[in-house]
Amino acid sequence: MINSYSEAVPPLLIYDVSGSRSGPGTCDSQTSFLFINNRSMADVVVWPNPASNYKDFAAAEARSSTPWQLNAFWSLESSEYYEQVKDARQLLRKGSEKAFDLEMTYLTTSDIPMPYAYSFINFFKPKIDYEQKRQDKIAAAFISNCSPMNNRKEVLAELIELLPGKIDSFGSCIQNANTTEVLEKLNLLEEGKKLSMWEEKTKIIERYKFTIAFENSNDEDYVTEKVCLSLEAGSPPIHLGLTSDQLEKFKPSPNAAINVADFPDVKSLAKRLEEISKNREEYESMLDWKNMPLSGDFGKIVRWGKESEWCRLAKLLRKTWSNPNAFNKQRYENFYLRRKLKPIQSFNLSAPMFHTKPHF
């Protein structure tokens, strides 16, 4: 038991408005966090999107009743799909009195960036030999949302038309291939073992020269696991969603991915894909990065993905870490002053006000 805030470095106490998270987490010898169900005791109140309604956040009331408490909005979903995320971000950027205190999203300039470079993704996973790649195909696609907020469905359909028999689409959107049939054809199934959807996808795309990694919307820094999984599998992603400049930070090397935005039309893209797929030397140069350390912006993004966002939140409020790219970091000083207003409280981790089951 930690008897008071003055006797030890206490965990950061977090209240999740949606009630979907619980339990403790240890980051290092000086940093830990704990999700609790007593809102009044929390250091930070987290508002997950879409599980919570941001209209329920009353900034003035919150800062008056619990001035030491910070409120953060959390989202891994594109702000193009969720207007409340876009609105919350704009209010924060404007410095509005109605704004949340902190942003926890995929945006690399948010206070706590949450990239899709999940900790279990091994970017240095050995690549399949060129000879083991499918020579009769060019790319695989797994797209299930047929109502995107961009033109990815049209681009995919045109690629399939321009490269007949070369593009296998496994998702429910414009499906022309079956995962089980392809796994059987390539002898990738193991008797008695049922593969997860993630394992099926990985086993398939690592056999294709390219992976179509089209996002469901064009939103700054919204680069999902589609790109990361493709990089892990050694199947360079064909990306749609960001501009050329925006995508650079998400590539381990300049030629590690192909961006639809770099081509005047889909016909030019299709022609280029055919050229590279027939040129072994050029194709394999796209995977040279797997033999080098990850550095620059991409290396930073991967490091962020290796550590829980809750650990980085705790470290931010302990002044041991901050995002160098975060906007308007001067406002953090106000956070630190506000936190000093919190009354010293005794607390027992076994008390019913705390969630104690493991946090995953």
Short mmCIF file of C-alpha atoms in Angstrom, two decimals:
data_model
loop_
_atom_site.label_atom_id
_atom_site.label_comp_id
_atom_site.label_asym_id
_atom_site.label_seq_id
_atom_site.Cartn_x
_atom_site.Cartn_y
_atom_site.Cartn_z
CA MET A 1 0.00 0.00 0.00
CA ILE A 2 1.16 3.53 -0.78
CA ASN A 3 -0.01 5.58 2.16
CA SER A 4 0.31 9.06 0.70
CA TYR A 5 1.61 10.97 -2.25
CA SER A 6 4.63 12.10 -0.26
CA GLU A 7 5.93 8.62 0.60
CA ALA A 8 6.56 7.23 -2.88
CA VAL A 9 6.22 7.97 -6.57
CA PRO A 10 2.53 7.13 -7.00
CA PRO A 11 0.93 5.75 -10.14
CA LEU A 12 -0.81 8.15 -12.46
CA LEU A 13 -4.50 7.70 -11.70
CA ILE A 14 -6.65 7.55 -14.83
CA TYR A 15 -10.41 7.51 -15.17
CA ASP A 16 -11.84 6.21 -18.45
CA VAL A 17 -15.21 7.80 -19.20
CA SER A 18 -16.29 4.76 -21.22
CA GLY A 19 -15.36 2.36 -18.40
CA SER A 20 -13.64 0.05 -20.89
CA ARG A 21 -10.18 0.08 -19.29
CA SER A 22 -9.08 -1.15 -15.91
CA GLY A 23 -6.16 -2.19 -13.80
CA PRO A 24 -2.54 -1.18 -13.20
CA GLY A 25 0.41 -0.89 -15.51
CA THR A 26 4.12 -0.54 -14.79
CA CYS A 27 6.35 1.37 -17.19
CA ASP A 28 9.67 1.62 -15.35
CA SER A 29 10.95 1.96 -11.79
CA GLN A 30 9.66 5.53 -11.54
CA THR A 31 6.56 5.38 -13.71
CA SER A 32 3.29 3.49 -13.47
CA PHE A 33 -0.41 4.09 -14.02
CA LEU A 34 -3.66 2.81 -12.62
CA PHE A 35 -7.17 2.96 -14.05
CA ILE A 36 -9.67 3.71 -11.30
CA ASN A 37 -13.45 3.98 -11.10
CA ASN A 38 -13.50 6.99 -8.77
CA ARG A 39 -13.47 9.98 -11.10
CA SER A 40 -12.84 12.55 -8.39
CA MET A 41 -9.48 10.97 -7.49
CA ALA A 42 -8.17 10.78 -11.05
CA ASP A 43 -5.19 12.76 -12.29
CA VAL A 44 -6.42 12.42 -15.86
CA VAL A 45 -9.89 11.79 -17.26
CA VAL A 46 -9.76 10.10 -20.67
CA TRP A 47 -12.51 10.43 -23.26
CA PRO A 48 -12.20 7.61 -25.82
CA ASN A 49 -13.71 8.05 -29.27
CA PRO A 50 -16.23 6.80 -30.30
CA ALA A 51 -17.23 5.31 -26.93
CA SER A 52 -17.79 8.70 -25.28
CA ASN A 53 -19.64 11.84 -26.30
CA TYR A 54 -17.38 14.89 -26.29
CA LYS A 55 -20.40 17.16 -25.91
CA ASP A 56 -20.61 15.88 -22.34
CA PHE A 57 -17.29 17.54 -21.49
CA ALA A 58 -17.87 20.84 -19.69
CA ALA A 59 -14.41 22.42 -19.54
CA ALA A 60 -15.22 25.38 -17.28
CA GLU A 61 -17.06 23.22 -14.77
CA ALA A 62 -14.31 20.60 -14.74
CA ARG A 63 -11.52 23.13 -14.18
CA SER A 64 -13.50 24.80 -11.43
CA SER A 65 -14.44 21.68 -9.47
CA THR A 66 -11.20 19.71 -9.97
CA PRO A 67 -8.57 22.18 -11.22
CA TRP A 68 -5.73 19.65 -10.79
CA GLN A 69 -7.44 17.17 -13.12
CA LEU A 70 -6.59 17.03 -16.83
CA ASN A 71 -9.01 15.88 -19.51
CA ALA A 72 -7.74 14.14 -22.64
CA PHE A 73 -9.51 13.04 -25.79
CA TRP A 74 -8.34 9.70 -27.22
CA SER A 75 -8.90 8.36 -30.73
CA LEU A 76 -7.37 5.95 -33.21
CA GLU A 77 -10.15 6.64 -35.71
CA SER A 78 -9.86 9.16 -38.53
CA SER A 79 -11.22 12.59 -37.73
CA GLU A 80 -12.79 12.54 -41.21
CA TYR A 81 -15.18 9.90 -39.87
CA TYR A 82 -15.72 11.40 -36.42
CA GLU A 83 -16.59 15.06 -36.38
CA GLN A 84 -16.17 15.26 -32.60
CA VAL A 85 -12.46 14.42 -32.95
CA LYS A 86 -12.00 17.10 -35.59
CA ASP A 87 -13.87 19.64 -33.44
CA ALA A 88 -11.90 18.74 -30.29
CA ARG A 89 -8.62 19.10 -32.17
CA GLN A 90 -9.57 22.49 -33.61
CA LEU A 91 -10.62 23.84 -30.21
CA LEU A 92 -7.33 22.71 -28.69
CA ARG A 93 -5.29 24.25 -31.50
CA LYS A 94 -7.15 27.53 -31.11
CA GLY A 95 -6.51 27.60 -27.37
CA SER A 96 -10.24 27.73 -26.67
CA GLU A 97 -11.40 27.71 -23.06
CA LYS A 98 -13.79 24.93 -24.09
CA ALA A 99 -10.98 22.65 -25.24
CA PHE A 100 -9.70 19.44 -23.71
CA ASP A 101 -6.29 19.71 -22.07
CA LEU A 102 -4.58 16.92 -24.01
CA GLU A 103 -4.81 15.09 -27.32
CA MET A 104 -4.04 11.38 -27.61
CA THR A 105 -4.42 10.38 -31.28
CA TYR A 106 -2.56 9.07 -34.33
CA LEU A 107 -1.46 12.63 -35.17
CA THR A 108 2.31 12.94 -34.72
CA THR A 109 1.91 16.45 -33.30
CA SER A 110 -0.54 15.36 -30.62
CA ASP A 111 0.58 15.37 -27.00
CA ILE A 112 0.62 11.58 -26.90
CA PRO A 113 1.01 10.22 -30.45
CA MET A 114 -0.47 6.76 -30.93
CA PRO A 115 0.82 5.33 -34.21
CA TYR A 116 -0.34 2.02 -35.59
CA ALA A 117 3.22 0.65 -35.36
CA TYR A 118 2.07 -1.78 -32.69
CA SER A 119 4.63 -3.24 -30.31
CA PHE A 120 4.13 -6.78 -31.65
CA ILE A 121 5.00 -5.77 -35.22
CA ASN A 122 8.52 -6.89 -36.10
CA PHE A 123 9.75 -4.62 -38.86
CA PHE A 124 12.93 -6.67 -39.11
CA LYS A 125 11.10 -9.91 -39.77
CA PRO A 126 13.13 -11.71 -42.47
CA LYS A 127 11.66 -11.19 -45.92
CA ILE A 128 10.59 -14.03 -48.19
CA ASP A 129 13.07 -14.77 -50.98
CA TYR A 130 12.18 -13.20 -54.29
CA GLU A 131 11.73 -16.65 -55.87
CA GLN A 132 9.09 -17.50 -53.26
CA LYS A 133 7.01 -14.46 -54.13
CA ARG A 134 4.15 -15.03 -56.52
CA GLN A 135 5.45 -14.36 -60.02
CA ASP A 136 1.96 -14.55 -61.52
CA LYS A 137 0.64 -11.71 -59.35
CA ILE A 138 1.57 -8.13 -58.48
CA ALA A 139 -0.42 -7.15 -55.39
CA ALA A 140 -2.87 -8.28 -52.73
CA ALA A 141 -5.60 -6.17 -51.16
CA PHE A 142 -7.67 -6.58 -48.00
CA ILE A 143 -10.38 -3.91 -48.03
CA SER A 144 -13.67 -4.42 -46.21
CA ASN A 145 -15.14 -0.93 -45.83
CA CYS A 146 -16.91 -0.28 -49.12
CA SER A 147 -18.06 3.20 -48.12
CA PRO A 148 -14.78 5.09 -47.64
CA MET A 149 -14.48 8.86 -47.57
CA ASN A 150 -12.05 8.88 -50.48
CA ASN A 151 -11.70 7.21 -53.89
CA ARG A 152 -9.94 4.02 -52.82
CA LYS A 153 -12.71 1.76 -54.14
CA GLU A 154 -12.53 3.35 -57.58
CA VAL A 155 -8.72 3.18 -57.67
CA LEU A 156 -8.75 -0.49 -56.66
CA ALA A 157 -11.37 -1.32 -59.30
CA GLU A 158 -9.35 0.44 -61.99
CA LEU A 159 -6.13 -1.31 -60.99
CA ILE A 160 -7.88 -4.68 -61.22
CA GLU A 161 -9.14 -3.74 -64.68
CA LEU A 162 -5.77 -2.43 -65.91
CA LEU A 163 -3.83 -5.40 -64.51
CA PRO A 164 -6.14 -8.35 -65.26
CA GLY A 165 -5.40 -11.37 -63.09
CA LYS A 166 -2.55 -9.56 -61.31
CA ILE A 167 -4.42 -8.03 -58.35
CA ASP A 168 -6.01 -10.31 -55.75
CA SER A 169 -8.62 -8.58 -53.61
CA PHE A 170 -9.50 -10.62 -50.50
CA GLY A 171 -11.67 -8.16 -48.59
CA SER A 172 -15.44 -7.97 -48.84
CA CYS A 173 -15.08 -4.89 -51.05
CA ILE A 174 -14.50 -5.86 -54.72
CA GLN A 175 -13.56 -9.40 -53.74
CA ASN A 176 -12.03 -11.56 -56.45
CA ALA A 177 -9.92 -13.95 -54.32
CA ASN A 178 -10.51 -16.29 -51.38
CA THR A 179 -8.06 -16.49 -48.46
CA THR A 180 -8.55 -20.21 -47.78
CA GLU A 181 -8.15 -21.16 -51.42
CA VAL A 182 -4.97 -19.12 -51.80
CA LEU A 183 -3.50 -20.42 -48.53
CA GLU A 184 -4.15 -23.97 -49.71
CA LYS A 185 -2.73 -23.29 -53.16
CA LEU A 186 0.47 -21.89 -51.66
CA ASN A 187 0.70 -24.70 -49.07
CA LEU A 188 0.59 -22.22 -46.20
CA LEU A 189 -1.91 -24.03 -43.98
CA GLU A 190 -0.74 -26.15 -41.07
CA GLU A 191 -2.76 -29.24 -40.23
CA GLY A 192 -4.65 -28.89 -36.97
CA LYS A 193 -3.87 -25.19 -36.58
CA LYS A 194 -6.50 -22.52 -37.09
CA LEU A 195 -5.02 -19.23 -38.20
CA SER A 196 -6.26 -15.88 -36.92
CA MET A 197 -7.34 -13.30 -39.49
CA TRP A 198 -4.10 -11.42 -38.81
CA GLU A 199 -2.04 -14.58 -39.43
CA GLU A 200 -3.94 -15.36 -42.63
CA LYS A 201 -3.35 -11.88 -43.94
CA THR A 202 0.34 -11.94 -43.03
CA LYS A 203 0.97 -15.33 -44.64
CA ILE A 204 -0.72 -14.18 -47.82
CA ILE A 205 0.74 -10.73 -48.32
CA GLU A 206 4.33 -11.78 -47.70
CA ARG A 207 3.99 -13.91 -50.85
CA TYR A 208 2.88 -10.94 -52.96
CA LYS A 209 5.32 -8.38 -54.31
CA PHE A 210 3.12 -5.49 -53.19
CA THR A 211 0.26 -4.89 -50.78
CA ILE A 212 -2.50 -2.41 -51.50
CA ALA A 213 -2.70 -0.34 -48.31
CA PHE A 214 -5.45 2.16 -49.08
CA GLU A 215 -6.82 4.08 -46.08
CA ASN A 216 -10.54 4.75 -45.70
CA SER A 217 -10.03 8.52 -45.63
CA ASN A 218 -7.42 11.15 -46.37
CA ASP A 219 -6.46 12.54 -42.98
CA GLU A 220 -3.10 13.91 -41.85
CA ASP A 221 -0.93 11.20 -40.22
CA TYR A 222 -3.72 8.64 -40.51
CA VAL A 223 -1.56 5.67 -41.51
CA THR A 224 -2.93 2.42 -40.14
CA GLU A 225 -1.69 -1.12 -39.59
CA LYS A 226 -2.19 -1.76 -43.32
CA VAL A 227 1.12 -0.02 -44.02
CA CYS A 228 2.91 -1.41 -40.96
CA LEU A 229 1.83 -5.00 -41.66
CA SER A 230 2.99 -4.67 -45.28
CA LEU A 231 6.39 -3.41 -44.19
CA GLU A 232 6.74 -6.22 -41.66
CA ALA A 233 5.83 -8.81 -44.29
CA GLY A 234 8.34 -7.46 -46.81
CA SER A 235 5.59 -6.57 -49.28
CA PRO A 236 6.00 -2.84 -50.06
CA PRO A 237 2.74 -0.97 -49.45
CA ILE A 238 0.89 0.90 -52.17
CA HIS A 239 -0.54 3.74 -50.11
CA LEU A 240 -3.52 5.98 -50.67
CA GLY A 241 -4.43 8.61 -48.11
CA LEU A 242 -1.55 11.04 -47.58
CA THR A 243 0.33 13.43 -49.82
CA SER A 244 3.92 12.65 -50.79
CA ASP A 245 5.36 14.93 -48.11
CA GLN A 246 3.05 13.62 -45.39
CA LEU A 247 3.88 9.97 -46.07
CA GLU A 248 7.67 10.41 -45.84
CA LYS A 249 7.80 10.10 -42.05
CA PHE A 250 5.99 6.75 -42.22
CA LYS A 251 8.52 5.16 -44.58
CA PRO A 252 11.71 3.44 -43.34
CA SER A 253 13.44 4.55 -46.56
CA PRO A 254 12.48 6.85 -49.44
CA ASN A 255 11.64 3.96 -51.78
CA ALA A 256 10.05 1.61 -49.22
CA ALA A 257 6.49 2.38 -50.36
CA ILE A 258 4.56 3.60 -53.38
CA ASN A 259 2.15 6.49 -53.02
CA VAL A 260 -0.84 6.80 -55.34
CA ALA A 261 -0.55 10.57 -54.91
CA ASP A 262 2.74 10.52 -56.85
CA PHE A 263 1.02 9.49 -60.09
CA PRO A 264 -1.11 11.59 -62.45
CA ASP A 265 -3.57 8.73 -62.94
CA VAL A 266 -4.16 5.08 -62.13
CA LYS A 267 -2.92 4.01 -65.55
CA SER A 268 0.52 5.48 -64.76
CA LEU A 269 0.50 3.73 -61.39
CA ALA A 270 -0.35 0.38 -62.98
CA LYS A 271 2.42 0.77 -65.53
CA ARG A 272 4.97 1.54 -62.81
CA LEU A 273 3.90 -1.46 -60.72
CA GLU A 274 4.40 -3.73 -63.71
CA GLU A 275 7.85 -2.27 -64.34
CA ILE A 276 9.06 -2.78 -60.78
CA SER A 277 7.54 -6.25 -60.44
CA LYS A 278 9.57 -7.39 -63.49
CA ASN A 279 12.81 -5.77 -62.31
CA ARG A 280 14.20 -7.89 -59.49
CA GLU A 281 17.06 -5.53 -58.65
CA GLU A 282 14.82 -2.48 -58.36
CA TYR A 283 12.18 -4.42 -56.44
CA GLU A 284 14.62 -5.81 -53.90
CA SER A 285 16.10 -2.34 -53.37
CA MET A 286 12.72 -1.39 -51.89
CA LEU A 287 13.45 -3.84 -49.06
CA ASP A 288 17.07 -2.85 -48.38
CA TRP A 289 15.90 -0.90 -45.32
CA LYS A 290 15.35 -4.20 -43.47
CA ASN A 291 19.13 -4.52 -43.20
CA MET A 292 19.60 -1.09 -41.60
CA PRO A 293 18.71 0.50 -38.24
CA LEU A 294 15.45 2.41 -38.14
CA SER A 295 16.15 6.11 -37.84
CA GLY A 296 14.66 9.54 -38.36
CA ASP A 297 10.93 10.13 -38.12
CA PHE A 298 10.06 6.52 -38.86
CA GLY A 299 12.35 5.28 -36.09
CA LYS A 300 10.65 7.69 -33.69
CA ILE A 301 7.20 6.45 -34.73
CA VAL A 302 8.24 2.84 -34.16
CA ARG A 303 9.61 3.71 -30.70
CA TRP A 304 6.32 5.38 -29.81
CA GLY A 305 4.49 2.24 -30.87
CA LYS A 306 6.66 0.09 -28.62
CA GLU A 307 5.53 1.88 -25.47
CA SER A 308 2.02 2.15 -24.09
CA GLU A 309 0.39 5.53 -24.56
CA TRP A 310 -0.47 5.42 -20.85
CA CYS A 311 3.21 5.15 -19.94
CA ARG A 312 4.00 8.16 -22.10
CA LEU A 313 1.10 10.05 -20.56
CA ALA A 314 2.45 9.28 -17.09
CA LYS A 315 5.96 10.32 -18.12
CA LEU A 316 4.67 13.56 -19.63
CA LEU A 317 3.06 14.49 -16.33
CA ARG A 318 6.19 13.41 -14.41
CA LYS A 319 8.25 15.68 -16.70
CA THR A 320 10.41 12.78 -17.89
CA TRP A 321 9.16 12.69 -21.49
CA SER A 322 7.41 14.88 -24.02
CA ASN A 323 6.74 14.71 -27.72
CA PRO A 324 9.26 17.04 -29.41
CA ASN A 325 6.74 17.60 -32.22
CA ALA A 326 3.79 18.49 -29.99
CA PHE A 327 2.13 21.81 -30.69
CA ASN A 328 2.25 24.62 -28.10
CA LYS A 329 4.19 22.76 -25.41
CA GLN A 330 4.30 25.98 -23.37
CA ARG A 331 0.87 25.11 -22.03
CA TYR A 332 2.38 22.16 -20.12
CA GLU A 333 3.70 24.51 -17.44
CA ASN A 334 0.12 25.35 -16.59
CA PHE A 335 -0.61 21.62 -16.25
CA TYR A 336 2.23 21.17 -13.77
CA LEU A 337 1.00 24.11 -11.69
CA ARG A 338 -2.55 22.78 -11.69
CA ARG A 339 -1.40 19.32 -10.59
CA LYS A 340 0.13 20.82 -7.46
CA LEU A 341 -3.38 21.78 -6.38
CA LYS A 342 -4.38 18.16 -5.88
CA PRO A 343 -4.94 17.35 -2.20
CA ILE A 344 -2.66 14.77 -0.64
CA GLN A 345 -4.74 11.62 -0.39
CA SER A 346 -4.21 8.25 1.18
CA PHE A 347 -5.18 5.36 -1.02
CA ASN A 348 -5.18 1.61 -0.95
CA LEU A 349 -4.81 -0.34 -4.18
CA SER A 350 -7.11 -3.04 -2.82
CA ALA A 351 -9.91 -0.60 -2.01
CA PRO A 352 -13.13 -1.09 -4.02
CA MET A 353 -12.76 2.35 -5.62
CA PHE A 354 -9.88 0.97 -7.70
CA HIS A 355 -10.01 -1.42 -10.61
CA THR A 356 -7.53 -4.17 -9.84
CA LYS A 357 -7.87 -6.69 -12.65
CA PRO A 358 -4.96 -6.74 -15.13
CA HIS A 359 -4.81 -4.04 -17.78
CA PHE A 360 -4.30 -5.16 -21.35
#
